[in-house]
Amino acid sequence: MYILPAVIRFPDISPVLFTLELGPIHFSLHWYALAYIAGVLIAWGLVVRALKATRLWPNGTPPMDRTQFEDLLSWLVLGVIVGGRLGYVLFYKPAYFLANPIEIPMVWQGGMAFHGGFFGVVVAAFLYGKSRKIALLSLADLLAMSAPAGLLLGRTANFVNAELWGRPSQVPWAVIFPGEAAQACATATTYCARHPSQLYEGLLEGAVLGTFLLVLVWRFGALKKPGLIAGLFVAGYGISRFIVEFFRQADAQFITPDNPLGHAFIGLSMGQILSVPMILIGLWLAVKAKPA
């Protein structure tokens, strides 16, 4: 019998920070949007500071200037949106979108995949770097060192939105998330408490990984080995996501009566399957990194 231990009730936080009404026009700022805006601003600040510190770079020469980086931001935003949406379509609901292709561009309805967004950023950065003749590995290092702050804020916003919650749990910090889907626990007799896996992920891939990378950059001169920070970020994210998937509720389309944990292949979730190549590629890139 499932006995509900001391748990945490979900705080009553509105996903909307504020709403402005100007006649027939209504504008609402969501915490999730604010998290992305803040993440971009923090990343911008970290990159600009690193570009100014010439001592961090091989031969004292940064790979690009501030103006070029600000131009790159628009490319990256497009890469995130297109890649994240296509990743969700291909990895998580291919059959549905094959039958309803008109809904593929409807990103406002929800449905984005980090792995797809990551690939979109890689493609956008590659195309921009090649067109401007910027050292690609150093450009990748810049993006990698600045990304974790946004991941931390984004996962925190997932928690505020009461989405992407974890599996049922009896740990003292388990959270009772609102909503019929969150409360659909077969073993629960009263309320269903779950792992706050959004916060686990934010701490690992955001706070822990981000601090580790920044220490390597500012204390140990890691940017003088092009590709090292990028490789460690990719591997670190993959490892973090692989671990958190053990606590995270699987995507609904993979859960069946015969597969309650939502494994996609050989006992692994889709998130874990997509993380394995990230870990391998990241480690390979970090090992191959050499002083320029």
PDB file of N, CA, C and O in Angstrom, residues 30-89:
ATOM      1  N   HIS A  30       5.229  35.349 -19.709  1.00  0.00           N
ATOM      2  CA  HIS A  30       5.302  34.105 -18.948  1.00  0.00           C
ATOM      3  C   HIS A  30       6.686  33.950 -18.329  1.00  0.00           C
ATOM      4  O   HIS A  30       7.691  34.451 -18.863  1.00  0.00           O
ATOM      5  N   TRP A  31       6.733  33.236 -17.232  1.00  0.00           N
ATOM      6  CA  TRP A  31       8.012  32.972 -16.586  1.00  0.00           C
ATOM      7  C   TRP A  31       8.960  32.243 -17.536  1.00  0.00           C
ATOM      8  O   TRP A  31      10.172  32.466 -17.501  1.00  0.00           O
ATOM      9  N   TYR A  32       8.398  31.369 -18.368  1.00  0.00           N
ATOM     10  CA  TYR A  32       9.237  30.604 -19.285  1.00  0.00           C
ATOM     11  C   TYR A  32       9.915  31.534 -20.294  1.00  0.00           C
ATOM     12  O   TYR A  32      11.107  31.406 -20.579  1.00  0.00           O
ATOM     13  N   ALA A  33       9.153  32.496 -20.817  1.00  0.00           N
ATOM     14  CA  ALA A  33       9.734  33.465 -21.747  1.00  0.00           C
ATOM     15  C   ALA A  33      10.771  34.327 -21.034  1.00  0.00           C
ATOM     16  O   ALA A  33      11.840  34.621 -21.586  1.00  0.00           O
ATOM     17  N   LEU A  34      10.465  34.710 -19.804  1.00  0.00           N
ATOM     18  CA  LEU A  34      11.413  35.517 -19.036  1.00  0.00           C
ATOM     19  C   LEU A  34      12.705  34.746 -18.793  1.00  0.00           C
ATOM     20  O   LEU A  34      13.800  35.325 -18.832  1.00  0.00           O
ATOM     21  N   ALA A  35      12.584  33.447 -18.555  1.00  0.00           N
ATOM     22  CA  ALA A  35      13.774  32.613 -18.335  1.00  0.00           C
ATOM     23  C   ALA A  35      14.662  32.617 -19.566  1.00  0.00           C
ATOM     24  O   ALA A  35      15.899  32.724 -19.457  1.00  0.00           O
ATOM     25  N   TYR A  36      14.072  32.514 -20.744  1.00  0.00           N
ATOM     26  CA  TYR A  36      14.864  32.518 -21.973  1.00  0.00           C
ATOM     27  C   TYR A  36      15.499  33.888 -22.214  1.00  0.00           C
ATOM     28  O   TYR A  36      16.659  33.983 -22.628  1.00  0.00           O
ATOM     29  N   ILE A  37      14.750  34.939 -21.952  1.00  0.00           N
ATOM     30  CA  ILE A  37      15.298  36.285 -22.127  1.00  0.00           C
ATOM     31  C   ILE A  37      16.473  36.492 -21.182  1.00  0.00           C
ATOM     32  O   ILE A  37      17.548  36.980 -21.580  1.00  0.00           O
ATOM     33  N   ALA A  38      16.286  36.109 -19.914  1.00  0.00           N
ATOM     34  CA  ALA A  38      17.363  36.257 -18.929  1.00  0.00           C
ATOM     35  C   ALA A  38      18.550  35.377 -19.304  1.00  0.00           C
ATOM     36  O   ALA A  38      19.715  35.784 -19.152  1.00  0.00           O
ATOM     37  N   GLY A  39      18.284  34.158 -19.806  1.00  0.00           N
ATOM     38  CA  GLY A  39      19.358  33.260 -20.206  1.00  0.00           C
ATOM     39  C   GLY A  39      20.193  33.843 -21.333  1.00  0.00           C
ATOM     40  O   GLY A  39      21.426  33.766 -21.323  1.00  0.00           O
ATOM     41  N   VAL A  40      19.523  34.464 -22.315  1.00  0.00           N
ATOM     42  CA  VAL A  40      20.236  35.089 -23.436  1.00  0.00           C
ATOM     43  C   VAL A  40      21.067  36.269 -22.947  1.00  0.00           C
ATOM     44  O   VAL A  40      22.220  36.456 -23.362  1.00  0.00           O
ATOM     45  N   LEU A  41      20.513  37.071 -22.040  1.00  0.00           N
ATOM     46  CA  LEU A  41      21.244  38.228 -21.523  1.00  0.00           C
ATOM     47  C   LEU A  41      22.471  37.804 -20.713  1.00  0.00           C
ATOM     48  O   LEU A  41      23.544  38.413 -20.826  1.00  0.00           O
ATOM     49  N   ILE A  42      22.319  36.767 -19.901  1.00  0.00           N
ATOM     50  CA  ILE A  42      23.459  36.270 -19.123  1.00  0.00           C
ATOM     51  C   ILE A  42      24.531  35.719 -20.068  1.00  0.00           C
ATOM     52  O   ILE A  42      25.725  35.980 -19.892  1.00  0.00           O
ATOM     53  N   ALA A  43      24.093  34.947 -21.061  1.00  0.00           N
ATOM     54  CA  ALA A  43      25.045  34.402 -22.032  1.00  0.00           C
ATOM     55  C   ALA A  43      25.774  35.525 -22.760  1.00  0.00           C
ATOM     56  O   ALA A  43      26.988  35.468 -22.963  1.00  0.00           O
ATOM     57  N   TRP A  44      25.037  36.546 -23.157  1.00  0.00           N
ATOM     58  CA  TRP A  44      25.638  37.694 -23.831  1.00  0.00           C
ATOM     59  C   TRP A  44      26.697  38.345 -22.942  1.00  0.00           C
ATOM     60  O   TRP A  44      27.807  38.644 -23.389  1.00  0.00           O
ATOM     61  N   GLY A  45      26.376  38.530 -21.653  1.00  0.00           N
ATOM     62  CA  GLY A  45      27.320  39.136 -20.737  1.00  0.00           C
ATOM     63  C   GLY A  45      28.574  38.294 -20.545  1.00  0.00           C
ATOM     64  O   GLY A  45      29.700  38.819 -20.523  1.00  0.00           O
ATOM     65  N   LEU A  46      28.407  36.985 -20.428  1.00  0.00           N
ATOM     66  CA  LEU A  46      29.554  36.093 -20.246  1.00  0.00           C
ATOM     67  C   LEU A  46      30.462  36.094 -21.473  1.00  0.00           C
ATOM     68  O   LEU A  46      31.693  36.125 -21.361  1.00  0.00           O
ATOM     69  N   VAL A  47      29.839  36.070 -22.648  1.00  0.00           N
ATOM     70  CA  VAL A  47      30.628  36.039 -23.889  1.00  0.00           C
ATOM     71  C   VAL A  47      31.371  37.353 -24.086  1.00  0.00           C
ATOM     72  O   VAL A  47      32.571  37.363 -24.427  1.00  0.00           O
ATOM     73  N   VAL A  48      30.686  38.466 -23.888  1.00  0.00           N
ATOM     74  CA  VAL A  48      31.331  39.777 -24.072  1.00  0.00           C
ATOM     75  C   VAL A  48      32.514  39.926 -23.121  1.00  0.00           C
ATOM     76  O   VAL A  48      33.590  40.408 -23.501  1.00  0.00           O
ATOM     77  N   ARG A  49      32.326  39.497 -21.870  1.00  0.00           N
ATOM     78  CA  ARG A  49      33.428  39.584 -20.906  1.00  0.00           C
ATOM     79  C   ARG A  49      34.606  38.710 -21.339  1.00  0.00           C
ATOM     80  O   ARG A  49      35.768  39.114 -21.235  1.00  0.00           O
ATOM     81  N   ALA A  50      34.308  37.506 -21.830  1.00  0.00           N
ATOM     82  CA  ALA A  50      35.384  36.612 -22.265  1.00  0.00           C
ATOM     83  C   ALA A  50      36.108  37.161 -23.494  1.00  0.00           C
ATOM     84  O   ALA A  50      37.327  37.020 -23.623  1.00  0.00           O
ATOM     85  N   LEU A  51      35.371  37.787 -24.407  1.00  0.00           N
ATOM     86  CA  LEU A  51      35.995  38.346 -25.603  1.00  0.00           C
ATOM     87  C   LEU A  51      36.929  39.510 -25.251  1.00  0.00           C
ATOM     88  O   LEU A  51      37.916  39.756 -25.944  1.00  0.00           O
ATOM     89  N   LYS A  52      36.603  40.232 -24.186  1.00  0.00           N
ATOM     90  CA  LYS A  52      37.456  41.346 -23.765  1.00  0.00           C
ATOM     91  C   LYS A  52      38.739  40.867 -23.087  1.00  0.00           C
ATOM     92  O   LYS A  52      39.745  41.575 -23.109  1.00  0.00           O
ATOM     93  N   ALA A  53      38.677  39.673 -22.476  1.00  0.00           N
ATOM     94  CA  ALA A  53      39.837  39.158 -21.741  1.00  0.00           C
ATOM     95  C   ALA A  53      40.753  38.420 -22.715  1.00  0.00           C
ATOM     96  O   ALA A  53      40.668  37.196 -22.881  1.00  0.00           O
ATOM     97  N   THR A  54      41.629  39.134 -23.365  1.00  0.00           N
ATOM     98  CA  THR A  54      42.494  38.532 -24.391  1.00  0.00           C
ATOM     99  C   THR A  54      43.409  37.455 -23.815  1.00  0.00           C
ATOM    100  O   THR A  54      43.847  36.559 -24.542  1.00  0.00           O
ATOM    101  N   ARG A  55      43.719  37.519 -22.514  1.00  0.00           N
ATOM    102  CA  ARG A  55      44.609  36.523 -21.909  1.00  0.00           C
ATOM    103  C   ARG A  55      44.023  35.115 -21.940  1.00  0.00           C
ATOM    104  O   ARG A  55      44.748  34.131 -21.785  1.00  0.00           O
ATOM    105  N   LEU A  56      42.716  35.010 -22.153  1.00  0.00           N
ATOM    106  CA  LEU A  56      42.069  33.694 -22.151  1.00  0.00           C
ATOM    107  C   LEU A  56      42.283  32.929 -23.446  1.00  0.00           C
ATOM    108  O   LEU A  56      42.077  31.713 -23.487  1.00  0.00           O
ATOM    109  N   TRP A  57      42.691  33.630 -24.518  1.00  0.00           N
ATOM    110  CA  TRP A  57      42.642  33.044 -25.848  1.00  0.00           C
ATOM    111  C   TRP A  57      44.026  32.670 -26.381  1.00  0.00           C
ATOM    112  O   TRP A  57      45.028  33.255 -25.971  1.00  0.00           O
ATOM    113  N   PRO A  58      44.069  31.721 -27.301  1.00  0.00           N
ATOM    114  CA  PRO A  58      45.353  31.376 -27.930  1.00  0.00           C
ATOM    115  C   PRO A  58      45.979  32.604 -28.591  1.00  0.00           C
ATOM    116  O   PRO A  58      45.292  33.326 -29.335  1.00  0.00           O
ATOM    117  N   ASN A  59      47.239  32.841 -28.291  1.00  0.00           N
ATOM    118  CA  ASN A  59      47.976  33.979 -28.847  1.00  0.00           C
ATOM    119  C   ASN A  59      47.336  35.324 -28.498  1.00  0.00           C
ATOM    120  O   ASN A  59      47.563  36.327 -29.171  1.00  0.00           O
ATOM    121  N   GLY A  60      46.503  35.339 -27.442  1.00  0.00           N
ATOM    122  CA  GLY A  60      45.877  36.584 -27.016  1.00  0.00           C
ATOM    123  C   GLY A  60      44.893  37.163 -28.004  1.00  0.00           C
ATOM    124  O   GLY A  60      44.600  38.369 -27.979  1.00  0.00           O
ATOM    125  N   THR A  61      44.320  36.299 -28.868  1.00  0.00           N
ATOM    126  CA  THR A  61      43.425  36.785 -29.929  1.00  0.00           C
ATOM    127  C   THR A  61      42.055  36.113 -29.845  1.00  0.00           C
ATOM    128  O   THR A  61      41.928  34.914 -30.153  1.00  0.00           O
ATOM    129  N   PRO A  62      41.017  36.838 -29.432  1.00  0.00           N
ATOM    130  CA  PRO A  62      39.662  36.267 -29.413  1.00  0.00           C
ATOM    131  C   PRO A  62      39.218  35.887 -30.824  1.00  0.00           C
ATOM    132  O   PRO A  62      39.663  36.487 -31.810  1.00  0.00           O
ATOM    133  N   PRO A  63      38.332  34.894 -30.956  1.00  0.00           N
ATOM    134  CA  PRO A  63      37.922  34.430 -32.296  1.00  0.00           C
ATOM    135  C   PRO A  63      36.990  35.374 -33.030  1.00  0.00           C
ATOM    136  O   PRO A  63      36.807  35.251 -34.242  1.00  0.00           O
ATOM    137  N   MET A  64      36.376  36.310 -32.318  1.00  0.00           N
ATOM    138  CA  MET A  64      35.426  37.224 -32.945  1.00  0.00           C
ATOM    139  C   MET A  64      35.304  38.478 -32.080  1.00  0.00           C
ATOM    140  O   MET A  64      35.784  38.505 -30.937  1.00  0.00           O
ATOM    141  N   ASP A  65      34.646  39.502 -32.615  1.00  0.00           N
ATOM    142  CA  ASP A  65      34.423  40.705 -31.817  1.00  0.00           C
ATOM    143  C   ASP A  65      32.968  40.755 -31.351  1.00  0.00           C
ATOM    144  O   ASP A  65      32.143  39.920 -31.726  1.00  0.00           O
ATOM    145  N   ARG A  66      32.667  41.760 -30.544  1.00  0.00           N
ATOM    146  CA  ARG A  66      31.335  41.867 -29.948  1.00  0.00           C
ATOM    147  C   ARG A  66      30.239  42.017 -31.001  1.00  0.00           C
ATOM    148  O   ARG A  66      29.172  41.416 -30.902  1.00  0.00           O
ATOM    149  N   THR A  67      30.502  42.798 -32.017  1.00  0.00           N
ATOM    150  CA  THR A  67      29.501  43.010 -33.069  1.00  0.00           C
ATOM    151  C   THR A  67      29.168  41.709 -33.785  1.00  0.00           C
ATOM    152  O   THR A  67      27.989  41.426 -34.072  1.00  0.00           O
ATOM    153  N   GLN A  68      30.180  40.919 -34.082  1.00  0.00           N
ATOM    154  CA  GLN A  68      29.940  39.634 -34.746  1.00  0.00           C
ATOM    155  C   GLN A  68      29.114  38.707 -33.860  1.00  0.00           C
ATOM    156  O   GLN A  68      28.215  37.998 -34.348  1.00  0.00           O
ATOM    157  N   PHE A  69      29.400  38.698 -32.562  1.00  0.00           N
ATOM    158  CA  PHE A  69      28.633  37.837 -31.671  1.00  0.00           C
ATOM    159  C   PHE A  69      27.167  38.266 -31.608  1.00  0.00           C
ATOM    160  O   PHE A  69      26.260  37.422 -31.617  1.00  0.00           O
ATOM    161  N   GLU A  70      26.916  39.561 -31.562  1.00  0.00           N
ATOM    162  CA  GLU A  70      25.538  40.038 -31.515  1.00  0.00           C
ATOM    163  C   GLU A  70      24.796  39.696 -32.804  1.00  0.00           C
ATOM    164  O   GLU A  70      23.596  39.424 -32.784  1.00  0.00           O
ATOM    165  N   ASP A  71      25.505  39.695 -33.940  1.00  0.00           N
ATOM    166  CA  ASP A  71      24.893  39.249 -35.198  1.00  0.00           C
ATOM    167  C   ASP A  71      24.555  37.759 -35.134  1.00  0.00           C
ATOM    168  O   ASP A  71      23.527  37.318 -35.656  1.00  0.00           O
ATOM    169  N   LEU A  72      25.440  37.001 -34.484  1.00  0.00           N
ATOM    170  CA  LEU A  72      25.249  35.555 -34.391  1.00  0.00           C
ATOM    171  C   LEU A  72      24.009  35.197 -33.581  1.00  0.00           C
ATOM    172  O   LEU A  72      23.373  34.164 -33.846  1.00  0.00           O
ATOM    173  N   LEU A  73      23.641  36.024 -32.602  1.00  0.00           N
ATOM    174  CA  LEU A  73      22.520  35.692 -31.716  1.00  0.00           C
ATOM    175  C   LEU A  73      21.233  35.420 -32.485  1.00  0.00           C
ATOM    176  O   LEU A  73      20.483  34.500 -32.154  1.00  0.00           O
ATOM    177  N   SER A  74      20.955  36.217 -33.523  1.00  0.00           N
ATOM    178  CA  SER A  74      19.725  36.000 -34.293  1.00  0.00           C
ATOM    179  C   SER A  74      19.762  34.653 -35.012  1.00  0.00           C
ATOM    180  O   SER A  74      18.739  33.972 -35.140  1.00  0.00           O
ATOM    181  N   TRP A  75      20.930  34.248 -35.483  1.00  0.00           N
ATOM    182  CA  TRP A  75      21.079  32.937 -36.108  1.00  0.00           C
ATOM    183  C   TRP A  75      20.790  31.831 -35.091  1.00  0.00           C
ATOM    184  O   TRP A  75      20.129  30.830 -35.409  1.00  0.00           O
ATOM    185  N   LEU A  76      21.299  32.012 -33.879  1.00  0.00           N
ATOM    186  CA  LEU A  76      21.141  30.981 -32.845  1.00  0.00           C
ATOM    187  C   LEU A  76      19.686  30.842 -32.414  1.00  0.00           C
ATOM    188  O   LEU A  76      19.208  29.723 -32.175  1.00  0.00           O
ATOM    189  N   VAL A  77      18.983  31.962 -32.285  1.00  0.00           N
ATOM    190  CA  VAL A  77      17.568  31.910 -31.905  1.00  0.00           C
ATOM    191  C   VAL A  77      16.776  31.128 -32.950  1.00  0.00           C
ATOM    192  O   VAL A  77      15.934  30.282 -32.616  1.00  0.00           O
ATOM    193  N   LEU A  78      17.045  31.401 -34.226  1.00  0.00           N
ATOM    194  CA  LEU A  78      16.371  30.666 -35.299  1.00  0.00           C
ATOM    195  C   LEU A  78      16.735  29.186 -35.242  1.00  0.00           C
ATOM    196  O   LEU A  78      15.865  28.314 -35.420  1.00  0.00           O
ATOM    197  N   GLY A  79      18.008  28.878 -34.958  1.00  0.00           N
ATOM    198  CA  GLY A  79      18.429  27.483 -34.865  1.00  0.00           C
ATOM    199  C   GLY A  79      17.733  26.746 -33.740  1.00  0.00           C
ATOM    200  O   GLY A  79      17.332  25.587 -33.896  1.00  0.00           O
ATOM    201  N   VAL A  80      17.570  27.405 -32.591  1.00  0.00           N
ATOM    202  CA  VAL A  80      16.885  26.796 -31.450  1.00  0.00           C
ATOM    203  C   VAL A  80      15.436  26.466 -31.799  1.00  0.00           C
ATOM    204  O   VAL A  80      14.942  25.363 -31.531  1.00  0.00           O
ATOM    205  N   ILE A  81      14.744  27.440 -32.403  1.00  0.00           N
ATOM    206  CA  ILE A  81      13.321  27.254 -32.693  1.00  0.00           C
ATOM    207  C   ILE A  81      13.105  26.168 -33.742  1.00  0.00           C
ATOM    208  O   ILE A  81      12.307  25.240 -33.547  1.00  0.00           O
ATOM    209  N   VAL A  82      13.816  26.269 -34.851  1.00  0.00           N
ATOM    210  CA  VAL A  82      13.633  25.297 -35.936  1.00  0.00           C
ATOM    211  C   VAL A  82      14.110  23.908 -35.503  1.00  0.00           C
ATOM    212  O   VAL A  82      13.413  22.909 -35.684  1.00  0.00           O
ATOM    213  N   GLY A  83      15.311  23.852 -34.924  1.00  0.00           N
ATOM    214  CA  GLY A  83      15.842  22.559 -34.507  1.00  0.00           C
ATOM    215  C   GLY A  83      15.041  21.925 -33.390  1.00  0.00           C
ATOM    216  O   GLY A  83      14.783  20.718 -33.404  1.00  0.00           O
ATOM    217  N   GLY A  84      14.645  22.733 -32.400  1.00  0.00           N
ATOM    218  CA  GLY A  84      13.862  22.197 -31.291  1.00  0.00           C
ATOM    219  C   GLY A  84      12.527  21.632 -31.743  1.00  0.00           C
ATOM    220  O   GLY A  84      12.087  20.576 -31.284  1.00  0.00           O
ATOM    221  N   ARG A  85      11.877  22.334 -32.675  1.00  0.00           N
ATOM    222  CA  ARG A  85      10.573  21.862 -33.161  1.00  0.00           C
ATOM    223  C   ARG A  85      10.719  20.599 -34.007  1.00  0.00           C
ATOM    224  O   ARG A  85       9.978  19.623 -33.821  1.00  0.00           O
ATOM    225  N   LEU A  86      11.678  20.613 -34.938  1.00  0.00           N
ATOM    226  CA  LEU A  86      11.858  19.438 -35.784  1.00  0.00           C
ATOM    227  C   LEU A  86      12.311  18.225 -34.967  1.00  0.00           C
ATOM    228  O   LEU A  86      11.930  17.095 -35.263  1.00  0.00           O
ATOM    229  N   GLY A  87      13.118  18.482 -33.933  1.00  0.00           N
ATOM    230  CA  GLY A  87      13.527  17.383 -33.066  1.00  0.00           C
ATOM    231  C   GLY A  87      12.343  16.749 -32.370  1.00  0.00           C
ATOM    232  O   GLY A  87      12.243  15.518 -32.265  1.00  0.00           O
ATOM    233  N   TYR A  88      11.420  17.570 -31.892  1.00  0.00           N
ATOM    234  CA  TYR A  88      10.212  17.054 -31.240  1.00  0.00           C
ATOM    235  C   TYR A  88       9.362  16.263 -32.226  1.00  0.00           C
ATOM    236  O   TYR A  88       8.850  15.183 -31.910  1.00  0.00           O
ATOM    237  N   VAL A  89       9.231  16.813 -33.431  1.00  0.00           N
ATOM    238  CA  VAL A  89       8.422  16.143 -34.461  1.00  0.00           C
ATOM    239  C   VAL A  89       9.016  14.783 -34.825  1.00  0.00           C
ATOM    240  O   VAL A  89       8.296  13.777 -34.901  1.00  0.00           O
TER     241      VAL A  89
END
